XYZ file of C-alpha atoms in Angstrom:
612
model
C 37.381 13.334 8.280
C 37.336 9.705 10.338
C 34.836 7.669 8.788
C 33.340 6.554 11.736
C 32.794 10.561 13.213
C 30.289 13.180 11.935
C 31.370 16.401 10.977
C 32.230 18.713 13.627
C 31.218 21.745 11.016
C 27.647 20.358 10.565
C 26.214 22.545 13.258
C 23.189 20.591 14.063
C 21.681 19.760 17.398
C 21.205 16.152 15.891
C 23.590 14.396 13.163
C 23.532 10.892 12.567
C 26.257 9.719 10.588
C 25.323 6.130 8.282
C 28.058 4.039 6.817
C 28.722 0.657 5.174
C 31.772 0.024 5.368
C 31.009 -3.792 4.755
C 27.915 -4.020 2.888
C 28.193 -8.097 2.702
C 27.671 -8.321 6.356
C 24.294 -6.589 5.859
C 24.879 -4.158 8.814
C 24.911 -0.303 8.860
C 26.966 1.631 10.872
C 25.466 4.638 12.306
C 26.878 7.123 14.939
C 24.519 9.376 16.928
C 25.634 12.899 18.137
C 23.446 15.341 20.228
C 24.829 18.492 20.904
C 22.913 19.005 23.848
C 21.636 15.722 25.874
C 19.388 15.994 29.018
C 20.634 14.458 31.783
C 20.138 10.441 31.601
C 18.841 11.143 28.341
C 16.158 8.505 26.237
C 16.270 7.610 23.138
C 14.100 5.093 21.178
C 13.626 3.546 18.097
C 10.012 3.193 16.123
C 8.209 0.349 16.096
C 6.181 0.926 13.223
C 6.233 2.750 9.875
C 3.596 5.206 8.909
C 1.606 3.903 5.982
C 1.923 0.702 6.954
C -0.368 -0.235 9.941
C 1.615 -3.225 11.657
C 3.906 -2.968 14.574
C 7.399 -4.343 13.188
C 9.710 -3.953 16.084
C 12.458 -2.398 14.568
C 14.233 -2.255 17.424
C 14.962 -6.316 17.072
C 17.818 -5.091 13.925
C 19.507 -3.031 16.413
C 22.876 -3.989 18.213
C 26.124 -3.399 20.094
C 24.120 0.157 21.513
C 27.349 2.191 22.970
C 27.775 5.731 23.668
C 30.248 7.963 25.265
C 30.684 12.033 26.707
C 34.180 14.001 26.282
C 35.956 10.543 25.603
C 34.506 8.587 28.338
C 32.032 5.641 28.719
C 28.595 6.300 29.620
C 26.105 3.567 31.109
C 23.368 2.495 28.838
C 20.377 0.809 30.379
C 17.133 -0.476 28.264
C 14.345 0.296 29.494
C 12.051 -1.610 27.103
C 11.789 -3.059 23.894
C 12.803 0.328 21.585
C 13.715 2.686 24.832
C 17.659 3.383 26.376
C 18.744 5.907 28.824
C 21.894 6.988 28.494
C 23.742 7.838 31.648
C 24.653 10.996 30.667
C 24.907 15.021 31.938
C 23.960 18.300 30.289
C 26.679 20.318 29.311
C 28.649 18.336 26.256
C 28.037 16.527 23.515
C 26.718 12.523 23.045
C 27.614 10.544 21.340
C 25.724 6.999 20.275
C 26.831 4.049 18.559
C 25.208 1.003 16.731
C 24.981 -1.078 14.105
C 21.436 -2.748 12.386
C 21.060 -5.538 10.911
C 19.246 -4.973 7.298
C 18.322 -7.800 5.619
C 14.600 -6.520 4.246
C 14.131 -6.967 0.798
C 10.394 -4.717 1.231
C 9.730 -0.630 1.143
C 9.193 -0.911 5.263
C 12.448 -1.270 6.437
C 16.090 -1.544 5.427
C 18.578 -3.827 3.332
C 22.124 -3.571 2.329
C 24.244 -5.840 0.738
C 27.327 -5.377 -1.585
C 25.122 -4.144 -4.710
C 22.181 -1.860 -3.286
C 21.728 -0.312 -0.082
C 18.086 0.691 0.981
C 16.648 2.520 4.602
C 14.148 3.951 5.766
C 15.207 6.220 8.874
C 12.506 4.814 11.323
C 14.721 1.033 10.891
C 17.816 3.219 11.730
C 17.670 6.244 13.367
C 17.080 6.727 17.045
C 14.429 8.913 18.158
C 15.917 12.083 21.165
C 13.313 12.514 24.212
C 12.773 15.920 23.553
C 14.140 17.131 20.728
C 12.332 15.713 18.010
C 11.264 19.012 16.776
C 14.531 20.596 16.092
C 16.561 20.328 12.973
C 18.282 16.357 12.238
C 21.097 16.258 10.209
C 22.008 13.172 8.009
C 25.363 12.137 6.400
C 25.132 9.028 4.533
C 29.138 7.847 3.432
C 29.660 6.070 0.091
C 29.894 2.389 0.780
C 31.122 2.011 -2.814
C 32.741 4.712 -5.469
C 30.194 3.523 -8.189
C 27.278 4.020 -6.175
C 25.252 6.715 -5.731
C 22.041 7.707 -3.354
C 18.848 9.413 -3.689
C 16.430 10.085 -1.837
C 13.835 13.100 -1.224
C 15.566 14.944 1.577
C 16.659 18.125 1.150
C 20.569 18.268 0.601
C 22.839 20.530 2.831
C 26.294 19.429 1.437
C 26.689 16.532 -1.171
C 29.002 15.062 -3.894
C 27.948 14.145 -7.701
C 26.800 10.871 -6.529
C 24.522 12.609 -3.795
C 26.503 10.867 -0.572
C 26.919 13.613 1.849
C 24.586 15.160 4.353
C 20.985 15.730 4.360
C 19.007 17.780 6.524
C 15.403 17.745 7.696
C 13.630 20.452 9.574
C 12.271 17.809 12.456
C 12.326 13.556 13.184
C 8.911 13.484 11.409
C 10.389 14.700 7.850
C 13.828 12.480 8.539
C 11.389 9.371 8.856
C 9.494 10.390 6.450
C 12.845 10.088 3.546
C 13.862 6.997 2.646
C 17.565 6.160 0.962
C 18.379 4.391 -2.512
C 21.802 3.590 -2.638
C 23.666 1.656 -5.525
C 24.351 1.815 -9.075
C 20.026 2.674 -9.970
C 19.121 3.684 -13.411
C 17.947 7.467 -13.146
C 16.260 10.147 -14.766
C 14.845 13.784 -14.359
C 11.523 15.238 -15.637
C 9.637 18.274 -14.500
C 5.666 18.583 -13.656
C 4.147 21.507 -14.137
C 7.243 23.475 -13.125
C 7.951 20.594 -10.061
C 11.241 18.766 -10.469
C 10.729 15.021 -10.110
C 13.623 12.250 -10.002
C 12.402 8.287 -11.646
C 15.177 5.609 -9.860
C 15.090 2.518 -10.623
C 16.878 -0.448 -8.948
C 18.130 -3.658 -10.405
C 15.978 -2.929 -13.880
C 16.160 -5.111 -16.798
C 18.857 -4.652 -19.310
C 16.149 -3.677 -21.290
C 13.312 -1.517 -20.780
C 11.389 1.664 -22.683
C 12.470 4.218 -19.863
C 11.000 7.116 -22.222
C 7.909 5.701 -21.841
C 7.639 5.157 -18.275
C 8.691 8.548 -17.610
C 6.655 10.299 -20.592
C 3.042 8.488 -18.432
C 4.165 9.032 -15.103
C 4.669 12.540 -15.986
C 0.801 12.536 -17.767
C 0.017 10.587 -14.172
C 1.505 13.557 -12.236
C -0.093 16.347 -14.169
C -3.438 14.652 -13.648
C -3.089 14.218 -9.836
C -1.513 18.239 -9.633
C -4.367 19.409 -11.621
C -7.283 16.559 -9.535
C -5.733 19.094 -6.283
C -4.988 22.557 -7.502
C -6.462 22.751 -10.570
C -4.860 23.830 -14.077
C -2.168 26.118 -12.883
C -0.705 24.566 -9.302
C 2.054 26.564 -9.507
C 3.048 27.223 -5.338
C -0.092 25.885 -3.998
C 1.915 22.105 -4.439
C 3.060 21.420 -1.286
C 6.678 19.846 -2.308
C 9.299 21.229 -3.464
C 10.244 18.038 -5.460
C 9.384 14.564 -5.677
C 11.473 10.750 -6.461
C 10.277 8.021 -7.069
C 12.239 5.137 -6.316
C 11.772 1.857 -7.644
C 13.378 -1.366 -6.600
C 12.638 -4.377 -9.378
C 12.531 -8.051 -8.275
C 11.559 -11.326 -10.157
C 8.421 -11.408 -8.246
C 6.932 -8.501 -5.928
C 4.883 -5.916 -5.473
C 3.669 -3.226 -3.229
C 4.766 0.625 -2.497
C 5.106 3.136 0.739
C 4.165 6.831 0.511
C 6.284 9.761 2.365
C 5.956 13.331 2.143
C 7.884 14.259 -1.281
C 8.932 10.193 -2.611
C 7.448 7.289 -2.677
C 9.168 3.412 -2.221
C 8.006 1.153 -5.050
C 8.836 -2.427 -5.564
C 7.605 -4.397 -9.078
C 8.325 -7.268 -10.631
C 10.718 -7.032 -13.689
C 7.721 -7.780 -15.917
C 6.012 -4.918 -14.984
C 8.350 -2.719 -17.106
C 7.289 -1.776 -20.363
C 9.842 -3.515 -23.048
C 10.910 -0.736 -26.051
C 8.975 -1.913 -29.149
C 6.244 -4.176 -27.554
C 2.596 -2.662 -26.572
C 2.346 -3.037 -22.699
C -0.100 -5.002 -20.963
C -2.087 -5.673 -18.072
C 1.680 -6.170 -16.069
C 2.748 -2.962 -16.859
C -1.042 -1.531 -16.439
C -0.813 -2.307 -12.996
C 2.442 -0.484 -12.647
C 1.167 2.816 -13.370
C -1.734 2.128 -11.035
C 1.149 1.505 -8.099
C 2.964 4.900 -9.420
C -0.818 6.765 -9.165
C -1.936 5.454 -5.594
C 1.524 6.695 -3.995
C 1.755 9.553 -5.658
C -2.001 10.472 -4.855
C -1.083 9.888 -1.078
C 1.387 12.333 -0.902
C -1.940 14.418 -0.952
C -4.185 12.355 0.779
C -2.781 10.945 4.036
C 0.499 12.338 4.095
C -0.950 16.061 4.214
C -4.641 15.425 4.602
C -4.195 13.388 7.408
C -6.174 11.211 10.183
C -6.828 13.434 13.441
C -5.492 10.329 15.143
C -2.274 10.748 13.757
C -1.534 14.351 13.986
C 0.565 13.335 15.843
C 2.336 10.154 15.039
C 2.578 8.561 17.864
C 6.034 5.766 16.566
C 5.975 3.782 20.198
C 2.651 1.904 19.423
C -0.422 1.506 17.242
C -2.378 4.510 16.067
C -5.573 3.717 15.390
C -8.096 5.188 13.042
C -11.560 4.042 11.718
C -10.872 6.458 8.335
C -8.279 4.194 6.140
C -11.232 3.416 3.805
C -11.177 7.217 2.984
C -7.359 7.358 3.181
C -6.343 4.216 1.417
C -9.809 3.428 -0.263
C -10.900 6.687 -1.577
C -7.016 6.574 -2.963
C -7.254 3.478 -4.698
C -10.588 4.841 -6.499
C -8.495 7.241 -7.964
C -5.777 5.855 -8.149
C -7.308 3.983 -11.818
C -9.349 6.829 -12.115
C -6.542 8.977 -12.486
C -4.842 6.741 -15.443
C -8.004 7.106 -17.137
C -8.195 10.916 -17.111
C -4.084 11.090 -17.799
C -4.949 9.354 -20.770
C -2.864 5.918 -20.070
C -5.650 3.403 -20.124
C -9.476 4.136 -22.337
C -12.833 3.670 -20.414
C -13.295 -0.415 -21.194
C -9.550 -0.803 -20.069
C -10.821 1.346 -16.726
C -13.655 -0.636 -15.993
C -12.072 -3.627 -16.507
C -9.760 -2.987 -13.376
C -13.018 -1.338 -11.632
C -14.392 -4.965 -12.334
C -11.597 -6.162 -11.115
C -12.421 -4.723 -7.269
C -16.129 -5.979 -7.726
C -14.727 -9.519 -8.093
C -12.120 -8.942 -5.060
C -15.362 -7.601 -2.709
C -17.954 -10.391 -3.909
C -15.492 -12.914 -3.395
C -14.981 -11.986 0.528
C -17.601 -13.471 2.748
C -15.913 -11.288 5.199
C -17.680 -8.158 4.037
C -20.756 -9.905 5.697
C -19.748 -9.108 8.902
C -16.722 -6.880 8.987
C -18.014 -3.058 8.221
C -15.074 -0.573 6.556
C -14.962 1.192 10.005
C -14.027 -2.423 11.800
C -11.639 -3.057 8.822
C -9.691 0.367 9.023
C -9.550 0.323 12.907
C -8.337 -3.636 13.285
C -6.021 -3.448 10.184
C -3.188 -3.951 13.124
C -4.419 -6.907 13.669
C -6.036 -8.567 10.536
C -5.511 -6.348 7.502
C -1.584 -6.950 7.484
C -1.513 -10.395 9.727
C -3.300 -12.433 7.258
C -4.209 -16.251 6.917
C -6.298 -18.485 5.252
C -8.844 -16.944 6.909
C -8.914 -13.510 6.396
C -11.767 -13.394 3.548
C -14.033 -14.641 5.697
C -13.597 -12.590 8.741
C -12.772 -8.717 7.218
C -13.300 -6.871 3.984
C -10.309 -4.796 2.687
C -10.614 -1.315 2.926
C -8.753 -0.705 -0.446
C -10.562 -2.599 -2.402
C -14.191 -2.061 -0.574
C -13.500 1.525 0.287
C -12.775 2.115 -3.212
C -16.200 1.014 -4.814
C -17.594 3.070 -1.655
C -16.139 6.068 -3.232
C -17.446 5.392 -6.743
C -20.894 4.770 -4.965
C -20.294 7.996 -3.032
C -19.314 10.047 -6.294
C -21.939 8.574 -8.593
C -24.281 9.350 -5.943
C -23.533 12.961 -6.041
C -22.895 13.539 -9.609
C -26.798 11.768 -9.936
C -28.187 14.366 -8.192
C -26.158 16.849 -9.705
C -25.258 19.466 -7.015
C -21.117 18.381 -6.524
C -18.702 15.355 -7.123
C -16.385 13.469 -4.763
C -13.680 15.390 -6.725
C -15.176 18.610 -5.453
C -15.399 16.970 -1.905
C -11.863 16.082 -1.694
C -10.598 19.091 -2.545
C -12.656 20.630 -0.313
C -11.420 18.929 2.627
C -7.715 18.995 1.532
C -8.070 22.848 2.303
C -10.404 22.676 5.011
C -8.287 19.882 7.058
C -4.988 20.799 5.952
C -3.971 23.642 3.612
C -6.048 26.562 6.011
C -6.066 24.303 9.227
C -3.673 26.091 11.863
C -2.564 24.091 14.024
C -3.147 20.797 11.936
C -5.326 18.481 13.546
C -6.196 16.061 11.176
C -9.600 15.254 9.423
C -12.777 13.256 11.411
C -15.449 11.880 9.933
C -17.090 14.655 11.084
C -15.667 16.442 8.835
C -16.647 14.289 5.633
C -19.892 14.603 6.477
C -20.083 18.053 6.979
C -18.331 19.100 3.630
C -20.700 16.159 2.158
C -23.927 17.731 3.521
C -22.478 21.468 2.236
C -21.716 20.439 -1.454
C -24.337 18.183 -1.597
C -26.877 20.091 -0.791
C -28.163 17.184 1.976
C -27.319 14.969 5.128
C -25.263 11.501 4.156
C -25.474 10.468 7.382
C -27.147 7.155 6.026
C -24.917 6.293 3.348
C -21.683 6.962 6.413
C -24.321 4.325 8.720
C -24.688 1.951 5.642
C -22.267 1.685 3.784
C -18.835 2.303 6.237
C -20.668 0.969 9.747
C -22.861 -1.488 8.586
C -22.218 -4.191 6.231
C -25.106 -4.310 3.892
C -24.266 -4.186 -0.055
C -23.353 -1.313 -1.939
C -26.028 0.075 -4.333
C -23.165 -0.593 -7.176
C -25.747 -2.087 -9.765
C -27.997 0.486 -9.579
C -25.953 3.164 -9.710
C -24.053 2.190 -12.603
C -26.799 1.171 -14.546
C -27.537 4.949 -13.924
C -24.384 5.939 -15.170
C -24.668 4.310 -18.438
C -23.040 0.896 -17.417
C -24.096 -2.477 -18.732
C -23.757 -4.967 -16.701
C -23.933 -8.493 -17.558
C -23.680 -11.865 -15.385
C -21.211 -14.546 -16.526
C -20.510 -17.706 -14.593
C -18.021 -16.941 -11.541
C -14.652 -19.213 -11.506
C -15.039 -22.585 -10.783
C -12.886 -21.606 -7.202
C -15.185 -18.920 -6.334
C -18.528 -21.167 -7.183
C -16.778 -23.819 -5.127
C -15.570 -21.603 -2.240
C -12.144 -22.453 -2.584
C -8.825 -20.628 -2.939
C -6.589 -22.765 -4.710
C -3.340 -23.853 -6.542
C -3.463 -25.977 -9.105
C -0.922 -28.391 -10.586
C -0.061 -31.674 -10.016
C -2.829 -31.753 -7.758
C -5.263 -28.979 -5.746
C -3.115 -27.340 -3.135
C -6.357 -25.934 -0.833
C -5.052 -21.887 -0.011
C -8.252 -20.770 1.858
C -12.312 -22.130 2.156
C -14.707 -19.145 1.854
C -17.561 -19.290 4.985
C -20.468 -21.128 3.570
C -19.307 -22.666 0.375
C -18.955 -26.183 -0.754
C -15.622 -27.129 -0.193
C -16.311 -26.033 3.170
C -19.681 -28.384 3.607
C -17.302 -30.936 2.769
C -14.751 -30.290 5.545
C -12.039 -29.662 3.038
C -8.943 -26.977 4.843
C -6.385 -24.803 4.230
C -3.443 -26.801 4.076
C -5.526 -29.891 2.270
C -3.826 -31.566 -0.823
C -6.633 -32.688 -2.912
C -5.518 -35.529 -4.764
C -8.603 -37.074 -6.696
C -12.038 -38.038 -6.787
C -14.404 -41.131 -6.551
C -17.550 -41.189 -8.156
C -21.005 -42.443 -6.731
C -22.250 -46.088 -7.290
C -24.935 -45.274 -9.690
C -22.129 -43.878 -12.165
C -19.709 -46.773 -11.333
C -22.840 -49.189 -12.566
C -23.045 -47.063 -16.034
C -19.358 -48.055 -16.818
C -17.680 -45.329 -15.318
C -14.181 -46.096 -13.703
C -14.317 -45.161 -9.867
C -11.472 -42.939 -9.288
C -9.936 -40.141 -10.942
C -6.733 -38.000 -10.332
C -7.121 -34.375 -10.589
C -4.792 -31.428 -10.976
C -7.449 -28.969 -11.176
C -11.317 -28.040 -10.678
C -11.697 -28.489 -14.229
C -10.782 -31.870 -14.201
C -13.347 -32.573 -11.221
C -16.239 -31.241 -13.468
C -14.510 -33.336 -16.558
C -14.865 -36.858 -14.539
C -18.335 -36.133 -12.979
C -20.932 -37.969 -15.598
C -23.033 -35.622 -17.620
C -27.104 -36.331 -17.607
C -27.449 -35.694 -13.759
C -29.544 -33.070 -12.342
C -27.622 -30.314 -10.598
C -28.534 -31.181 -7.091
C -26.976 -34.615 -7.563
C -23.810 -33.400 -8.443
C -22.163 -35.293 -5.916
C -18.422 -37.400 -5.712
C -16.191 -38.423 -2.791
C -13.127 -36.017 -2.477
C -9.618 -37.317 -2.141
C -8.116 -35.559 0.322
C -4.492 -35.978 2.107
C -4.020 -33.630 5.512
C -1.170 -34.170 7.442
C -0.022 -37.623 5.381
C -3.600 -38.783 6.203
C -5.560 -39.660 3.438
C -9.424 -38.619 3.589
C -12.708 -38.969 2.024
C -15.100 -35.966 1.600
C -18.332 -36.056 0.705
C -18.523 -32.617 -1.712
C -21.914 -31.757 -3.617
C -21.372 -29.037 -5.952
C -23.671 -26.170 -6.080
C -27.063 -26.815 -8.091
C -26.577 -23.759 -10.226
C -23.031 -21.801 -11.107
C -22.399 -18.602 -9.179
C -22.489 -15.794 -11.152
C -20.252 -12.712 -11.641
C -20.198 -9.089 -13.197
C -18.860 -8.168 -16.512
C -18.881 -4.288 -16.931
C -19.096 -2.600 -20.591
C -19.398 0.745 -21.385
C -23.096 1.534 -22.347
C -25.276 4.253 -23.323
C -23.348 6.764 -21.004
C -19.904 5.862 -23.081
C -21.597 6.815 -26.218
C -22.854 10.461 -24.949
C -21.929 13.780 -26.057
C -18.637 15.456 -23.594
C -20.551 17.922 -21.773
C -23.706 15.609 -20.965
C -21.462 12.589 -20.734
C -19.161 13.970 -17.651
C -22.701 14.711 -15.698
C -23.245 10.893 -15.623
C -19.984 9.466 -16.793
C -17.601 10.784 -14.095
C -14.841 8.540 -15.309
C -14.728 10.642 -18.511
């Protein structure tokens, strides 16, 4: 077969063909056929990625667009910024060629260079006007004869090294799949009965791989079980499920889809074979648990304002604090009850998420409803002065499901777990035709289990943008709580590098450093102290490298209110002196312990310990 034509026996009505055939020039090669175009037929190319609310314009990767009909040339005319029309006729086969640039070192979109090739099919393959819903066939050729692909697509006709062709029941699924290619570290494991694949690309020479597959595997049982309880058997709604992981020096972040998951970690994060893993690796496993819960929640269990996606624009939805927040609840929650991490080490990363919240003056003003809805525009376009205008919906809708389910284990009629499962059958499993969950529906299955209306906590605590109750109830739930002194940085309202000097990152809305004019941008170089301490013997000017060394220079003795030095500031090669008065008393912070409700026996202790 010509490496450059799909296979005339693969019988689809769609088959894209994907090649490399020079992987240093970062460009795939992909050929197009449709069995059966409409006349001047459109195609397009998504502009965003589901999961990950930001329009990308894909289409700005794609190049040297051709097609042709029974040999000959056929016009192609843009139409916008991801729509063509071919200028074609009904009655033989299309076929399209390109090439896109992929250069994307992220889960999003697509890279390929001569030792790892990664897509996702929204970066590469074209949408058909009207034919979305039938069958797409995929045949991915082997750039290299030691690579070797995976992905979560369902395989029509492949090799050993799984190049061949893939096919997917409708566009939706084939976007859904994204492609490993290279020479990954691999291995197989089953969940309750579920085959499930572990890739891993560019690893460390050396890392415990038993391990990471032995809790991943406790992580899967746990989120199974969390959905269909002890025996899941057919009720799972995948057939199998990969995981694939790309390492890097530094990075971080993952993308759901309907049966894998695209991971990226640092190198760190990797548990090393004889050494006890830390908070690195910790956070890991949390990554592995959030995507893995999605393929429940949001994948399946989806937003009524995607059902369905709509790839030519923004979708917008005001429920991403109960699709991403309510997952990153459990997401910890979930190590806890697979055993990987013991209740201090869970409420240390639930304390954690307090920290993140208290330390956005954006939650002042910005409810989880405005969050979710604008995250197009703020969530994943941020600058220095994000905190201050939103609150994130991960973090904040997470706590709002801990408020939610200590709420209703308090009062002892149902649980959030009870809720979500609930809803997952109600909005998706039974639902014929699917379309999607509201928040009408939340409150509805709330009021039922719960034996009352929530229609206050949904005004509070997602519309409005008063405090959670969290103190009170986790005091309730057998939590001590006890105040330590925030961060200098946080007291200060700064976000912050330190080194040589104190590169400014962000100023919080009402703190010091922003009394004082300071910026993001601002180098802070030093300090110069007040007369009165210049009289005492003091020297006048100090270099700093840190906050630390601000409160080391300022003279001890003075009463907090006078607190007070000159800041050395440089902006733009200008040097400038602020005027900064430190706060009379230190900001203080949570530090969560288990308490009484730790120290319970099982039975009583799961009523008001849900975590256990």
């Amino acid at each position: 077969m010509p490496k450059n034509k799909p296979s005339s026996a693969a019988g689809a009505p769609l088959h894209y063909l994907v090649s490399a055939p020079e992987p240093h020039t970062h460009l795939f090669h992909v050929t197009l056929r449709v069995a059966e175009p409409q006349i001047r037929q459109e195609v397009s190319l998504p502009v965003w990625i589901p999961g990950s609310y930001l329009v990308r314009e894909f289409s700005r990767h794609l190049q040297c667009l051709s097609a042709t009909q029974d040999g000959k040339p056929c016009p192609v005319r843009q139409l916008d910024k991801q729509r063509w029309q071919i200028g074609c006729l009904p009655g033989a086969p299309l076929e399209l060629r390109y090439q896109v640039y992929a250069h994307d070192d992220s889960v999003r979109t697509a890279w390929l260079d001569a030792a790892r090739g990664f897509f996702n099919p929204t970066s590469l393959c074209l949408q058909v006007s009207g034919q979305t819903h039938v069958p797409h066939l995929i045949e991915v050729l082997s750039p290299d004869k030691s690579w070797r692909l995976a992905t979560g697509l369902t395989p029509r006709n492949t090799g050993k090294r799984g190049f061949g062709s893939y096919l997917a029941p409708d566009y939706d699924t084939l976007a859904d799949s994204p492609f490993e290619m290279g020479n990954f570290w691999s291995a197989d494991f089953d969940v309750c009965g579920i085959p499930h694949r572990f890739v891993i690309a560019s690893p460390p020479p050396a890392f415990d791989g038993e391990r990471l597959l032995a809790d991943t595997r406790r992580i899967c049982e746990a989120a199974m079980r969390f959905w269909h309880g002890d025996k899941p058997g057919k009720s799972v709604p995948f057939e199998r499920y990969v995981f694939l992981l790309r390492t890097v020096d530094e990075g971080y972040g993952g993308l759901e889809h309907l049966n894998s998951t695209a991971l990226i970690a640092g190198r760190k994060h990797l548990p090393r074979p004889g050494e006890t893993p830390g908070d690195d690796y910790t956070t890991l496993l949390g990554l592995i648990s959030h995507e893995y819960f999605h393929a429940w929640n949001v994948k399946r269990l989806r937003p009524a304002e995607l059902v369905p996606y709509n790839y030519s624009r923004e979708n917008y939805t005001d429920l991403l604090w109960f699709f991403e927040g309510f997952t990153s609840y459990y997401d910890d929650l979930l190590l806890l009850r697979a055993g990987c991490i013991d209740a201090a080490g869970y409420l240390r990363l639930l304390n954690k998420a307090v920290d993140s919240v208290q330390a956005s003056p954006g939650r002042f003003i910005h409810s989880l409803a405005q969050s979710s809805f604008e995250a197009w525009t703020k969530y994943y376009r941020q600058d220095a002065n994000t905190p201050n205008i939103t609150v994130s919906y991960y973090t904040k809708g997470a706590l709002l499901g801990l408020c939610l389910d200590l709420t209703l284990r308090q009062e002892g009629r149902t649980t959030l777990d009870a809720v979500m499962r609930t809803l997952y059958q109600r909005c998706y499993a039974r639902q014929k035709p699917l379309r999607g969950l509201s928040e009408a529906d939340v409150a509805a299955v709330l009021q039922e289990l719960g034996g009352r209306s929530f229609a206050r906590e949904l005004r509070d605590w997602v519309h409005g943008t008063a405090e959670l109750p969290l103190e009170k109830l986790l005091r309730r739930a057998g939590v001590r709580i006890v105040q330590t002194p925030a961060p200098l940085a946080r007291q200060w309202g700064l976000r912050c590098k330190e080194g040589a000097s104190i590169s400014v990152l962000g100023v919080a809305r009402g703190g010091v450093a922003e009394a004082a004019g300071m910026a993001a941008g601002d180098e802070w170089l030093g300090i110069e102290l007040e007369e009165a301490d210049v009289a005492k013997g003091s020297h006048a000017a100090w270099r700093v490298g840190n906050l630390a060394d601000v409160q080391a220079y300022l003279p001890p003795g003075r009463k907090p209110q006078e607190r007070s030095c000159t800041a050395l500031v440089a902006r733009d090669r200008m040097l400038l002196r602020l005027p900064l008065t430190l706060p009379a008393a230190p900001e203080q912070q949570w530090k969560l312990e288990p308490g009484a409700g730790a120290r319970k026996k099982s039975a009583e202790r799961q009523k008001v310990w849900p975590w256990a």
